Structures are given as C-alpha cells and as structure tokens.
Coordinates of C-alpha atoms in Angstrom, one line a residue:
M1 CA 0.0 0.0 0.0
P2 CA 1.4 3.4 -0.9
K3 CA 2.6 5.3 2.2
K4 CA 0.4 8.3 1.6
N5 CA -2.8 6.3 1.7
V6 CA -2.2 4.4 5.0
S7 CA -3.9 6.7 7.4
R8 CA -7.1 6.7 5.4
R9 CA -7.3 2.9 5.1
L10 CA -6.5 2.4 8.8
L11 CA -9.2 4.9 9.9
A12 CA -11.7 3.1 7.8
T13 CA -10.9 -0.2 9.5
G14 CA -11.2 1.1 13.1
V15 CA -7.6 1.6 14.0
T16 CA -7.2 4.5 16.5
W17 CA -6.4 7.9 15.1
A18 CA -3.0 8.2 16.8
A19 CA -2.0 4.8 15.6
A20 CA -3.1 5.4 12.1
L21 CA -1.2 8.6 11.7
A22 CA 1.8 7.3 13.4
L23 CA 1.8 4.3 11.0
A24 CA 1.3 6.7 8.0
A25 CA 4.6 8.2 8.8
T26 CA 6.4 4.8 8.4
G27 CA 4.2 3.0 5.9
A28 CA 3.6 0.1 8.3
V29 CA 0.3 -1.7 8.2
P30 CA -0.9 -3.8 11.2
A31 CA -2.3 -7.2 10.7
Q32 CA -5.8 -6.1 11.8
A33 CA -6.0 -3.6 9.0
A34 CA -7.0 -6.3 6.4
P35 CA -10.8 -6.6 7.0
E36 CA -12.8 -4.0 5.2
R37 CA -15.5 -2.3 7.1
P38 CA -17.6 0.8 6.2
S39 CA -15.7 4.0 6.9
P40 CA -17.0 6.0 9.9
G41 CA -18.2 9.5 9.1
P42 CA -16.1 12.6 9.8
D43 CA -17.7 13.2 13.2
A44 CA -16.9 9.8 14.4
R45 CA -13.3 10.0 13.3
V46 CA -12.9 13.4 14.8
A47 CA -14.4 12.2 18.1
A48 CA -11.9 9.3 18.1
A49 CA -9.1 11.8 17.5
L50 CA -10.2 14.0 20.3
R51 CA -10.3 11.1 22.7
S52 CA -6.8 10.1 21.8
M53 CA -5.3 13.6 22.2
S54 CA -4.0 15.2 25.3
L55 CA -4.9 18.7 26.4
Q56 CA -1.5 20.0 25.3
E57 CA -1.9 18.3 21.9
K58 CA -5.4 19.8 21.4
V59 CA -4.2 23.3 22.3
G60 CA -1.2 22.9 19.9
Q61 CA -3.7 22.4 17.0
L62 CA -5.0 26.0 17.6
F63 CA -1.6 27.6 16.9
F64 CA -0.4 28.5 13.4
Q65 CA 3.2 29.8 13.5
N66 CA 6.0 31.0 11.3
V67 CA 9.3 29.1 11.7
Y68 CA 12.7 30.1 10.5
G69 CA 14.8 28.0 8.1
S70 CA 14.7 26.6 4.6
D71 CA 14.5 23.0 5.5
A72 CA 12.9 21.2 8.4
T73 CA 15.8 19.7 10.3
T74 CA 18.6 22.2 10.0
P75 CA 18.9 24.3 13.2
D76 CA 18.2 28.0 12.8
A77 CA 19.2 30.2 15.8
R78 CA 16.3 32.6 15.0
N79 CA 13.8 30.0 16.3
I80 CA 15.4 29.8 19.7
P81 CA 14.2 33.1 21.2
L82 CA 10.7 32.4 20.1
Y83 CA 10.4 28.7 20.7
G84 CA 13.4 27.4 22.7
V85 CA 14.3 25.0 20.0
A86 CA 16.3 25.6 16.9
S87 CA 14.9 23.5 14.0
P88 CA 11.6 24.0 12.3
A89 CA 10.8 20.4 12.9
G90 CA 11.6 20.8 16.5
V91 CA 9.1 23.7 16.8
V92 CA 6.3 21.7 15.2
Q93 CA 6.9 18.7 17.5
K94 CA 7.3 20.7 20.7
Y95 CA 4.0 22.4 20.4
H96 CA 2.0 19.9 18.2
L97 CA 1.3 22.8 15.9
G98 CA -1.8 22.8 13.8
G99 CA -0.3 25.0 11.1
V100 CA 2.8 26.7 9.7
I101 CA 3.0 29.8 7.5
Y102 CA 5.7 30.6 5.0
F103 CA 7.4 33.9 4.3
A104 CA 10.5 35.0 2.4
W105 CA 11.9 36.6 5.5
T106 CA 11.7 33.3 7.3
D107 CA 13.7 31.7 4.4
S108 CA 10.7 29.4 3.7
V109 CA 10.1 30.2 0.1
K110 CA 13.4 30.2 -1.9
N111 CA 12.4 28.0 -4.8
P112 CA 9.9 25.2 -5.6
P113 CA 12.2 22.3 -4.8
Q114 CA 13.2 23.9 -1.5
I115 CA 9.6 24.7 -0.6
T116 CA 8.5 21.1 -1.4
G117 CA 11.3 19.7 0.8
L118 CA 10.5 21.9 3.7
S119 CA 6.8 21.1 3.4
N120 CA 7.4 17.3 3.4
G121 CA 9.9 17.6 6.2
L122 CA 7.5 19.6 8.4
Q123 CA 4.7 17.1 7.7
K124 CA 6.9 14.2 8.7
A125 CA 7.7 16.1 12.0
A126 CA 4.0 16.7 12.6
I127 CA 3.0 13.1 12.0
G128 CA 5.9 12.0 14.2
S129 CA 4.8 14.2 17.1
G130 CA 2.6 13.3 20.0
A131 CA -0.6 14.5 18.2
H132 CA 0.3 12.7 14.9
V133 CA -1.8 15.2 13.0
P134 CA -0.5 16.7 9.7
L135 CA -0.2 20.4 9.3
M136 CA -2.1 23.1 7.4
I137 CA 0.8 24.8 5.6
A138 CA -0.1 28.3 4.4
T139 CA 1.2 31.4 2.7
D140 CA -0.2 34.8 1.6
Q141 CA -0.2 34.3 -2.2
E142 CA -2.9 36.9 -3.0
Q143 CA -0.8 37.8 -6.1
G144 CA -0.1 41.4 -7.0
V145 CA 1.4 43.4 -4.2
V146 CA 1.1 40.5 -1.7
T147 CA 3.0 37.7 -3.3
R148 CA 5.3 35.4 -1.3
I149 CA 6.5 33.0 -4.0
G150 CA 7.9 34.6 -7.1
P151 CA 8.9 33.1 -10.4
P152 CA 9.1 30.4 -11.6
A153 CA 5.7 30.2 -10.0
T154 CA 3.1 31.8 -12.2
Q155 CA 2.4 35.4 -11.4
F156 CA -0.8 37.4 -11.7
P157 CA -1.4 41.2 -11.2
G158 CA -3.6 40.8 -8.1
S159 CA -7.1 41.5 -7.0
M160 CA -7.8 45.0 -8.2
A161 CA -6.4 44.2 -11.6
L162 CA -8.9 41.3 -11.8
G163 CA -11.6 43.7 -10.7
A164 CA -10.6 45.9 -13.7
G165 CA -10.9 42.9 -16.0
R166 CA -14.5 42.3 -14.7
S167 CA -14.2 38.5 -15.5
T168 CA -15.2 36.0 -12.8
T169 CA -13.9 33.3 -15.2
D170 CA -10.5 35.0 -15.2
A171 CA -10.6 35.4 -11.4
R172 CA -11.4 31.8 -10.9
A173 CA -8.7 30.7 -13.3
A174 CA -6.1 32.8 -11.6
A175 CA -7.0 31.2 -8.2
A176 CA -7.0 27.7 -9.7
I177 CA -3.6 28.1 -11.2
T178 CA -2.2 29.7 -8.0
G179 CA -3.7 27.0 -5.9
Q180 CA -2.5 24.1 -8.1
E181 CA 1.0 25.4 -7.9
L182 CA 0.9 25.9 -4.2
K183 CA -0.4 22.4 -3.7
A184 CA 2.4 21.0 -5.8
M185 CA 4.8 22.6 -3.4
G186 CA 3.1 21.2 -0.3
I187 CA 1.2 24.3 0.6
N188 CA -2.4 23.3 1.2
T189 CA -3.8 26.7 2.4
D190 CA -3.8 30.2 0.8
F191 CA -4.6 33.2 2.9
A192 CA -6.6 34.6 0.0
P193 CA -8.7 36.1 -1.4
D194 CA -9.1 39.6 0.1
A195 CA -12.8 40.2 0.7
D196 CA -12.4 43.9 1.7
V197 CA -14.4 46.5 -0.2
N198 CA -11.9 49.4 -0.7
V199 CA -14.2 52.4 -0.4
N200 CA -11.5 54.6 1.1
A201 CA -9.0 55.7 -1.5
L202 CA -6.6 56.7 1.3
N203 CA -6.6 53.1 2.7
P204 CA -2.8 52.5 3.5
V205 CA -2.9 48.7 3.8
I206 CA -5.6 47.3 1.5
G207 CA -5.8 49.4 -1.7
T208 CA -5.1 47.1 -4.7
R209 CA -5.4 44.0 -2.5
S210 CA -9.2 44.6 -2.8
F211 CA -11.0 43.7 -6.0
S212 CA -13.1 46.9 -6.0
S213 CA -15.0 49.6 -4.1
D214 CA -18.2 48.0 -5.3
P215 CA -19.6 45.3 -3.0
A216 CA -21.3 43.4 -5.8
L217 CA -18.1 43.2 -7.9
V218 CA -16.0 42.2 -4.8
S219 CA -18.6 39.5 -3.9
S220 CA -18.6 37.9 -7.4
M221 CA -14.8 37.9 -7.5
V222 CA -14.4 36.5 -4.0
A223 CA -16.9 33.7 -4.7
A224 CA -15.1 32.9 -8.0
Q225 CA -11.7 32.7 -6.3
V226 CA -13.0 30.6 -3.4
N227 CA -14.2 28.1 -6.1
G228 CA -10.9 28.3 -7.9
Y229 CA -8.8 27.6 -4.8
Q230 CA -11.1 25.0 -3.3
K231 CA -13.0 23.2 -6.1
D232 CA -10.4 23.5 -8.9
A233 CA -7.1 23.3 -6.9
G234 CA -8.2 21.4 -3.8
I235 CA -6.6 23.8 -1.3
I236 CA -8.1 25.9 1.5
A237 CA -9.2 29.4 0.7
T238 CA -9.3 32.1 3.4
P239 CA -11.3 35.2 2.7
K240 CA -10.2 38.1 4.8
H241 CA -10.4 40.4 6.9
F242 CA -13.7 40.0 8.6
P243 CA -15.7 42.1 9.2
G244 CA -14.1 44.3 6.5
H245 CA -10.9 46.4 6.3
G246 CA -11.8 48.5 3.3
D247 CA -12.7 51.8 4.9
T248 CA -9.8 52.8 7.1
A249 CA -6.9 55.2 7.1
T250 CA -5.0 53.2 9.7
D251 CA -2.9 50.1 9.0
S252 CA -3.7 47.4 11.6
H253 CA 0.0 46.3 11.5
T254 CA 0.8 49.5 13.4
G255 CA -2.4 50.6 15.1
I256 CA -6.1 49.9 15.7
P257 CA -8.3 50.9 12.8
I258 CA -11.7 52.1 13.8
I259 CA -14.5 51.4 11.2
T260 CA -17.2 54.0 11.7
H261 CA -19.8 52.3 9.5
S262 CA -23.3 51.9 11.0
K263 CA -24.7 48.4 11.1
A264 CA -26.8 49.3 8.0
Q265 CA -23.7 50.5 6.2
W266 CA -21.8 47.4 7.2
E267 CA -24.6 45.3 5.8
Q268 CA -24.6 47.2 2.6
I269 CA -20.8 47.6 2.0
D270 CA -18.7 45.1 4.0
A271 CA -20.9 42.1 4.6
P272 CA -21.8 41.0 1.0
P273 CA -18.4 39.6 0.0
F274 CA -18.2 37.5 3.2
K275 CA -21.8 36.3 2.6
A276 CA -20.8 35.3 -0.9
A277 CA -17.7 33.5 0.4
I278 CA -19.8 31.6 2.9
R279 CA -22.3 30.6 0.1
A280 CA -19.4 29.4 -1.9
G281 CA -18.3 27.2 1.0
A282 CA -15.2 29.0 2.2
D283 CA -13.1 26.6 4.3
M284 CA -11.7 29.3 6.5
I285 CA -12.2 33.0 7.2
M286 CA -9.6 35.4 8.7
S287 CA -10.6 38.0 11.2
G288 CA -9.3 41.6 11.1
H289 CA -7.9 43.6 14.0
L290 CA -10.6 46.2 13.5
V291 CA -12.7 48.1 16.0
V292 CA -16.3 48.4 14.7
P293 CA -18.4 50.2 17.4
A294 CA -21.7 49.5 15.5
L295 CA -21.0 45.8 15.8
D296 CA -19.4 45.7 19.2
P297 CA -19.2 48.9 21.3
S298 CA -16.7 47.4 23.8
G299 CA -13.7 48.8 21.9
D300 CA -12.2 45.3 21.4
P301 CA -11.0 44.5 17.9
A302 CA -13.0 42.0 15.9
T303 CA -10.4 39.3 16.6
L304 CA -11.2 39.4 20.3
S305 CA -15.0 40.2 19.9
K306 CA -17.5 37.5 20.7
P307 CA -20.4 39.6 19.5
I308 CA -18.7 39.9 16.1
L309 CA -17.2 36.5 15.6
T310 CA -19.7 34.3 17.4
G311 CA -22.7 36.6 17.3
I312 CA -22.5 37.9 13.7
L313 CA -20.1 35.6 11.7
R314 CA -21.4 32.3 13.2
G315 CA -24.8 33.4 14.3
E316 CA -26.2 35.9 11.8
L317 CA -24.2 34.7 8.8
G318 CA -24.3 31.0 9.7
Y319 CA -20.6 30.4 9.1
K320 CA -19.6 26.9 10.2
G321 CA -16.0 26.7 9.0
V322 CA -12.7 27.6 10.7
I323 CA -12.0 31.1 11.9
I324 CA -8.4 32.2 11.9
T325 CA -6.9 35.4 13.3
D326 CA -4.8 37.8 11.3
S327 CA -1.2 37.8 12.7
L328 CA -1.3 38.3 16.5
A329 CA 2.1 40.0 16.2
M330 CA 0.3 43.0 14.6
Q331 CA -0.1 46.1 16.8
G332 CA -3.8 46.4 16.1
V333 CA -4.6 43.4 18.4
R334 CA -1.9 44.0 21.0
D335 CA -2.7 47.5 22.3
K336 CA -5.3 46.6 25.0
Y337 CA -4.1 43.2 26.3
G338 CA -0.9 41.3 26.7
D339 CA 0.0 38.6 24.2
A340 CA -1.0 35.7 26.4
E341 CA -4.3 37.2 27.2
V342 CA -4.9 38.0 23.6
A343 CA -4.7 34.3 22.8
V344 CA -7.2 33.4 25.4
R345 CA -9.6 36.1 24.5
A346 CA -9.5 35.2 20.9
V347 CA -10.5 31.6 21.6
L348 CA -13.3 32.9 23.9
A349 CA -14.5 35.2 21.1
G350 CA -14.9 32.2 18.7
V351 CA -11.5 31.9 17.0
D352 CA -10.3 28.4 16.1
S353 CA -6.8 29.1 14.9
L354 CA -4.3 31.6 16.3
L355 CA -1.9 33.0 13.7
M356 CA 1.7 34.0 14.6
T357 CA 1.6 34.8 18.3
P358 CA 4.9 36.5 19.1
T359 CA 5.1 34.9 22.5
M360 CA 4.5 31.2 21.9
D361 CA 5.3 29.8 25.3
A362 CA 3.3 32.4 27.2
S363 CA 0.3 32.2 24.8
Y364 CA 0.3 28.4 24.6
N365 CA 0.6 28.0 28.3
A366 CA -2.1 30.6 28.9
V367 CA -4.6 28.7 26.7
V368 CA -3.7 25.4 28.5
A369 CA -4.2 27.2 31.9
A370 CA -7.5 28.7 30.8
V371 CA -8.8 25.3 29.9
T372 CA -7.5 23.7 33.1
S373 CA -9.2 26.5 35.2
G374 CA -12.4 26.3 33.2
R375 CA -12.2 29.8 31.8
I376 CA -12.2 28.1 28.4
S377 CA -14.5 25.1 28.7
E378 CA -13.3 21.7 27.3
K379 CA -16.4 21.8 25.1
R380 CA -15.3 25.1 23.6
L381 CA -11.8 23.8 23.0
N382 CA -13.1 20.6 21.4
E383 CA -15.3 22.7 19.1
S384 CA -12.3 24.4 17.6
V385 CA -10.1 21.4 17.4
S386 CA -13.0 19.5 15.8
R387 CA -13.4 22.1 13.1
I388 CA -9.7 22.1 12.4
L389 CA -9.5 18.3 12.2
I390 CA -12.7 18.0 10.0
L391 CA -11.2 20.5 7.6
K392 CA -7.9 18.6 7.4
L393 CA -9.8 15.4 6.9
R394 CA -12.1 16.9 4.2
K395 CA -9.2 18.5 2.3
G396 CA -7.2 15.2 2.3
I397 CA -4.4 16.6 4.5
L398 CA -4.7 13.7 6.9
S399 CA -4.7 11.0 4.2
H400 CA -2.2 12.7 1.8
P401 CA 0.1 14.9 3.9
Y402 CA 3.0 14.7 1.5
T403 CA 3.6 16.1 -2.0
N404 CA 5.6 14.6 -4.8
A405 CA 8.6 16.7 -5.8
T406 CA 8.8 15.0 -9.2
R407 CA 5.6 16.7 -10.2
L408 CA 6.9 20.3 -9.8
D409 CA 8.0 20.8 -13.4
S410 CA 4.6 19.6 -14.7
V411 CA 2.6 22.0 -12.5
V412 CA 4.6 25.1 -11.4
G413 CA 5.1 27.8 -14.0
T414 CA 4.2 25.7 -17.0
P415 CA 3.9 27.3 -20.4
A416 CA 0.1 26.9 -20.3
H417 CA -0.1 28.6 -16.9
L418 CA 2.1 31.5 -18.0
A419 CA 0.1 31.9 -21.2
T420 CA -3.1 32.1 -19.2
A421 CA -1.6 34.6 -16.9
T422 CA -0.5 36.8 -19.8
A423 CA -3.9 36.7 -21.4
I424 CA -5.7 37.5 -18.2
T425 CA -3.4 40.4 -17.4
D426 CA -3.8 41.9 -20.9
R427 CA -7.5 42.2 -20.1
T428 CA -6.8 44.3 -16.9
T429 CA -4.6 47.2 -18.0
T430 CA -6.7 50.4 -17.8
L431 CA -6.2 53.5 -20.0
V432 CA -7.5 56.4 -17.9
K433 CA -6.3 59.3 -19.9
N434 CA -5.0 59.8 -23.5
D435 CA -5.9 63.4 -24.2
K436 CA -3.2 64.0 -26.8
A437 CA -3.6 60.5 -28.5
T438 CA 0.0 59.7 -27.4
L439 CA -1.0 56.0 -27.3
P440 CA -0.5 53.7 -29.0
M441 CA 3.1 54.7 -29.6
A442 CA 5.3 53.4 -32.4
V443 CA 8.5 52.9 -30.5
G444 CA 10.7 51.2 -33.0
S445 CA 12.6 54.4 -34.0
K446 CA 12.1 56.4 -30.8
K447 CA 14.4 57.4 -28.0
I448 CA 12.6 56.9 -24.7
L449 CA 13.5 57.8 -21.2
V450 CA 12.1 55.3 -18.6
T451 CA 12.2 56.6 -15.0
G452 CA 10.3 56.6 -11.8
Y453 CA 9.6 54.0 -9.1
G454 CA 11.2 50.6 -8.9
A455 CA 14.6 49.3 -10.1
A456 CA 13.0 46.0 -11.1
T457 CA 9.9 47.7 -12.5
T458 CA 11.7 50.2 -14.7
T459 CA 14.1 47.5 -15.8
T460 CA 11.2 45.3 -16.9
L461 CA 9.6 48.2 -18.7
A462 CA 12.9 49.3 -20.4
D463 CA 13.8 45.8 -21.5
A464 CA 10.3 45.3 -23.1
L465 CA 10.6 48.5 -25.0
T466 CA 14.2 47.7 -26.1
R467 CA 13.0 44.3 -27.5
R468 CA 10.6 46.3 -29.6
G469 CA 13.4 48.4 -31.1
A470 CA 13.3 51.5 -28.9
T471 CA 16.5 53.1 -27.7
V472 CA 15.9 53.3 -24.0
T473 CA 17.6 55.3 -21.3
R474 CA 16.7 54.2 -17.8
T475 CA 17.0 55.9 -14.4
T476 CA 15.3 55.0 -11.2
S477 CA 14.1 57.7 -8.8
G478 CA 12.6 55.5 -6.1
A479 CA 9.4 55.9 -4.1
A480 CA 10.4 59.3 -2.6
P481 CA 12.6 61.0 -5.2
T482 CA 15.1 63.6 -3.9
G483 CA 15.7 66.9 -5.6
A484 CA 18.9 65.4 -7.1
A485 CA 17.1 62.4 -8.5
I486 CA 14.5 64.7 -10.1
A487 CA 17.1 66.9 -11.6
D488 CA 19.0 63.9 -13.0
A489 CA 15.8 62.5 -14.6
V490 CA 15.0 65.9 -16.1
A491 CA 18.5 66.2 -17.5
K492 CA 18.2 62.8 -19.1
T493 CA 15.1 64.0 -21.1
A494 CA 17.4 65.9 -23.4
G495 CA 17.3 64.3 -26.9
Q496 CA 14.5 61.9 -25.9
D497 CA 11.3 61.5 -28.0
A498 CA 9.1 60.5 -25.1
V499 CA 9.2 59.8 -21.3
I500 CA 7.5 56.9 -19.5
V501 CA 7.4 57.4 -15.7
T502 CA 6.2 54.9 -13.2
T503 CA 4.4 56.0 -10.0
M504 CA 3.7 53.9 -6.9
K505 CA 1.3 55.4 -4.3
A506 CA 2.3 58.9 -5.3
W507 CA -0.8 60.0 -3.4
D508 CA 0.5 58.8 -0.1
T509 CA 2.8 61.6 1.0
A510 CA 2.4 60.6 4.6
A511 CA 4.0 57.2 4.1
T512 CA 5.2 56.0 0.7
D513 CA 6.1 59.4 -0.9
K514 CA 7.1 61.2 2.2
L515 CA 8.2 64.5 0.6
G516 CA 5.8 64.4 -2.4
G517 CA 8.8 63.6 -4.6
Q518 CA 6.9 61.5 -7.1
Q519 CA 4.4 64.3 -7.6
K520 CA 7.3 66.7 -8.1
L521 CA 9.1 64.3 -10.5
V522 CA 6.1 64.1 -12.7
A523 CA 5.6 67.8 -12.7
A524 CA 9.2 68.4 -13.6
L525 CA 9.0 65.9 -16.5
L526 CA 5.8 67.5 -17.8
A527 CA 7.6 70.9 -17.7
T528 CA 10.1 69.7 -20.2
G529 CA 7.5 69.6 -22.9
K530 CA 8.2 66.0 -23.8
P531 CA 5.3 63.6 -24.3
V532 CA 5.0 62.0 -20.9
V533 CA 3.2 58.7 -20.2
V534 CA 2.5 58.0 -16.5
V535 CA 2.1 54.3 -15.6
A536 CA 0.6 53.9 -12.1
V537 CA 2.0 50.5 -11.0
R538 CA 0.0 50.2 -7.8
D539 CA -3.0 52.3 -6.7
P540 CA -4.9 53.9 -9.6
Y541 CA -5.5 57.0 -7.4
D542 CA -2.2 58.7 -8.2
I543 CA -3.6 60.7 -11.1
A544 CA -5.6 62.9 -8.8
Y545 CA -2.3 64.2 -7.4
L546 CA -0.6 64.7 -10.8
P547 CA -2.1 67.8 -12.4
G548 CA -1.3 68.3 -16.1
V549 CA -0.9 64.6 -16.9
S550 CA -2.4 63.8 -20.3
T551 CA -1.6 60.1 -20.7
Y552 CA -2.2 57.8 -17.8
L553 CA -2.3 54.0 -17.5
A554 CA -3.2 51.9 -14.4
T555 CA -1.7 48.5 -14.0
Y556 CA -2.6 47.9 -10.3
S557 CA 0.6 46.0 -9.8
Y558 CA 4.3 46.3 -10.3
S559 CA 4.7 42.5 -11.0
P560 CA 6.5 41.9 -14.3
V561 CA 3.4 40.3 -15.8
A562 CA 1.5 43.6 -15.3
I563 CA 4.4 45.7 -16.7
E564 CA 4.7 43.6 -19.8
S565 CA 1.0 43.9 -20.4
A566 CA 1.3 47.7 -20.0
V567 CA 4.0 47.8 -22.6
R568 CA 1.8 45.8 -25.0
V569 CA -0.8 48.5 -24.6
I570 CA 1.7 51.4 -25.0
V571 CA 2.9 50.0 -28.3
G572 CA -0.5 49.0 -29.6
E573 CA -0.1 45.3 -29.6
V574 CA -3.1 45.0 -27.2
A575 CA -6.0 47.4 -27.0
P576 CA -6.8 48.4 -23.4
T577 CA -10.0 46.9 -22.1
G578 CA -9.7 47.3 -18.3
K579 CA -12.4 49.4 -16.5
L580 CA -11.8 51.2 -13.2
P581 CA -13.0 49.0 -10.4
V582 CA -13.0 52.0 -8.1
D583 CA -13.8 55.7 -8.2
I584 CA -10.7 57.9 -8.4
P585 CA -11.8 60.8 -6.2
V586 CA -10.6 64.4 -6.5
A587 CA -7.7 65.0 -4.2
G588 CA -9.0 66.3 -0.9
D589 CA -12.6 65.6 -1.9
P590 CA -13.4 61.9 -1.5
A591 CA -17.1 62.5 -2.3
T592 CA -16.4 63.8 -5.8
A593 CA -15.2 61.4 -8.6
L594 CA -12.4 62.6 -10.9
F595 CA -12.8 59.4 -12.8
P596 CA -15.8 57.2 -11.9
F597 CA -16.1 53.5 -11.3
G598 CA -16.3 51.8 -14.7
F599 CA -14.3 54.4 -16.7
G600 CA -11.7 53.2 -19.2
L601 CA -10.6 54.2 -22.6
T602 CA -9.6 52.1 -25.6
W603 CA -9.0 52.5 -29.3

C-alpha cells in the first residue's frame, strides 16, 4: 500500500487515530488492517481523534506559527528566542502545531524544490509528534502586491487588476492556477482572497489587495476565487479580513483601525463579500484587528470580539468553518491586552486558529491554563479542534500529507499557466487618460526615457521596449525622489522623444512618498514639454495628485506580468479593455469622482 494512503485505510478499519497517523509516517500496516468495514463518518473519526489527544496536543492544534529555516531539520538560531528549539521540525513537535505559515523573511520560500522539501519535512515532523496530525501549511499568495512566492511560480497582477478585468472566469482561473502550484509545493492553504471593499482611497494597507470599491463586484470575484482555490485546486481558501478592512486610514499592522460604518452601512458595504464567500463554501475566514463600534461597542478589535465572531459571523451569517486570526504580532490586536491574554480572549471570542503569536510559550501556556481552570471550557476547545480536524480530513491533508517533488515541473510555471496569466493580465490594464492621443506609440525608431519608481519595475519596462526596437535610457528615482534624483531625470530627457514614468502610491505623502517627490518628479518631467506617459504601478488613485498629466495607465501591480502587459498596450499590440474597479476621487474631496467606477478608454 502506498505510504500516503495508509492513514485513510486504517481509519476506515477502526484503527485508532493516533496509531493510524503514526503508521502513516512509516508506511507500516498492522495485521488487523486487512478486514474491510464501512468507513465511519467525519464526526466519528474526529471524536476518536479528540479522545486520543492530550490537552496539550489539542491546544497545539490551535496555533499557526512561522518558523525560520529553509529545511525542516537544520537548526536556525532565530527560532530559539521564540520557541526554545532551533529546528523548524523541533518547533512543530514541541507544540504539536496545527499549522505553519511561510514567508520570504523566514527563508521558507526560496524556490519550488526547497519549498517542497520543507513542506514534506514539516509534515513528517507533525506526524511523528505526539498528536500525529499533519499540518495546514499556508502562505499569503494573494498575487499582485502581496506575493510570497515569485517566479518560476506563475504570477498574476492581483485582485484590483482582476476587478478591472471584470471577468469572474479569469478570477477563478487565476486562483485555480495559483492553488494548483501551491499544492504541488506542499502548501495546502492560501490566505486569500481579500474580501475587503476598498471604499476609502486613502486606505494605506488594503488598496489594490481589494477587487473593488463596489460590494457586488467584490462579492462575485471572491466567490469565484473561493471556487478556484477549493474546487479547482483542492486547497483551503481564506477570505479576509472580517468584518471588513476597506474603509480605514489606519494600518492594523501599526495601530487599531476604527471602522465608523453603521450596522446598516456594514450590511450594505462590508458584509456582502463574506456572505458570498460563505455561500461558496469558504473553508476558513480570517478576522481583522478592527474596532467596529456599531457591531461591538466594547472597543475590542473583531479578533477578540465574541459579538462579532460568534454573534455575527457564526450566528447571523451562519458560518460553520474555521475562523483564523490575522497575525497576532500586529499592533492592532496588542494595544489593549498582553499577548498571552490575547490568545485566550481570541478563543473565547470564537476563534479556532491563532496565527503567529509573538510569545509562543506564554500564549500556549495561557490557553492550557485557561482550559484547566475552566475559563475556556473543554467543550469550547473541542469545538475548535474538531473544526480544524474536520477541515484537514475533508481536504485530504490527513490522508495525503506529503507532496511529490517529481511533479513540480509539470505544474509550477508551466507554459500553459504562463500563457493564461498573460492573457488574463492583458484584459486588466486600464487606460484612464489619453488626451493627446499619445498612445498607441510606435516605439521602433524612438528614443525613450524610462524613469520613476522601482529598479525592477523600470528595468522590466525598459527591456520590453528595447526588445521592440526603442533606444531606451533608464534611471530610477525611487518611491520618494530627492531633488537630485528629479534633476537627474530631467537632464536625461534631453534628446528623448518621449518619457515613461512609473508611480507607486504617489498620493501617499504621509507614508510612501514622504516629501511628495513622485508628484514633483512628474511635474518636472511635464515641464520639459516632452510627451509623458504615466504608468501607475500600484494604486490607480495617483492621477488625482498629478495635475497636467495627459496620458495615464493603471496596472494595479508592479509585478513583471503587469508591466509587460502595459508595454503591449503602450505600443498598440493590445487594446486596453480594463475598466476602473474603483472611483478615483478628486484630491482632498473623497465624495467627488475625478474618474468614476467603470471608466476606461480604448481605441
């Protein structure tokens, strides 16, 4: 019998949960496994699992942590201050973790073979631990500006770009391809899609991570992507950030956002995408560290709010799946209570899975102590562990915890996937302004200056133009250009036929463009009298802060696939068909649209 099928067969024949999973790690099959009997249902199997697990093992299933290191068994000193052990496998085994999340900064996602090896190594450690329960392994592969795994994995331009394309078929295909490639690398959970409705153009943390400012469009896209991840790719989707992070000017990484929507406004704006996700069967929903007085006047963020998570998400919306927190290392959830108390209060509020607590020993022990004292009832603990185990059982994580490294080349970044990504992206680029009919531009005999945000972004743009016969001069001015950088770019316009300048959140002079340098750069380039094409490579809102611009493209992403599509539009190989998925408001007047939702030019 193949090793990966052992636990499923054994559970079907009545072998205990712990024994079955322990044997799955070795491939051994006991003599009593031979008789075939009807398989017990999920509830019976989960009940058997709960009976076999200690309190510490159950509590461990609630925790979803980052671990440092590119393979499971090599010690990494960065783990010791957090966990008291050095290897990623040691962390998993010490706490009987329910899940692990991958980041570039933890060295988890260097390349597909490495990721696959790490995933299989961590699963072996989990199956070999006291709980014998395989892991949910996750990352934030939203695509666009939140992309953890780069090429050769297939890249897409992200949610707002898909919103500009308006195609739920494209949205589902993007999720399906992303999910299939993650699954091939042993990642069975994606913390996506973003279900926030970005009605605030000054939102510093969501922006293009949202599909749109229109609740109906967001809802249709979220449902499509849940289906793409779950039905087409077979992994866990995680719509976020409940109850909705789209109308805030505060980043919950650094503070506590307060959402001032009334209950009626919340029902109209924020709730529809989550309702759509639930109707689509979302396996998991992520809470946001958001204070919403209309939903809970206590001042607690939603992650710690029983009225919001248990009362509204489970009660009013009828959600029965797993609720996971956003990172508990974020400041938005740490301001009122200590980290150990946060973990306990989150469970009491209705959370099932605790993501990235920064104080593992204290938080883990606090939850154990809360159950021991009765503050968290055993019934409440078992509810969460049951939901987690049922999800793992239903998604095949328990019966097929490992992935086959030999399949990587046939799944990850295949020509078919890359061609689909290109075609989808070509349908998202949005031409917002073309007053002087500068586009399309025949570039074959032209000298073009490429400047603005992003060394990689401007290089991709310049290389694509060069391949089409243009003579390109490139200079990078960064996200906050200095006076010297602006002067250098202006000097380089001499002898050029046209200028293409990239902007990235040029509106955000409080954070990204601290001195307004991007705005000054564009103004200085316009003053040269050269034809200037502005390409906004993140938020489409920049044009409201760039008076005098006559040619403006929105790509919603600085990923190479988006920049390549923008070049195809610039040179006329592709006609722009994207439509704004948000209003672009007049600077300083959020109630007045400079360019309305649905606007977009073509030729």
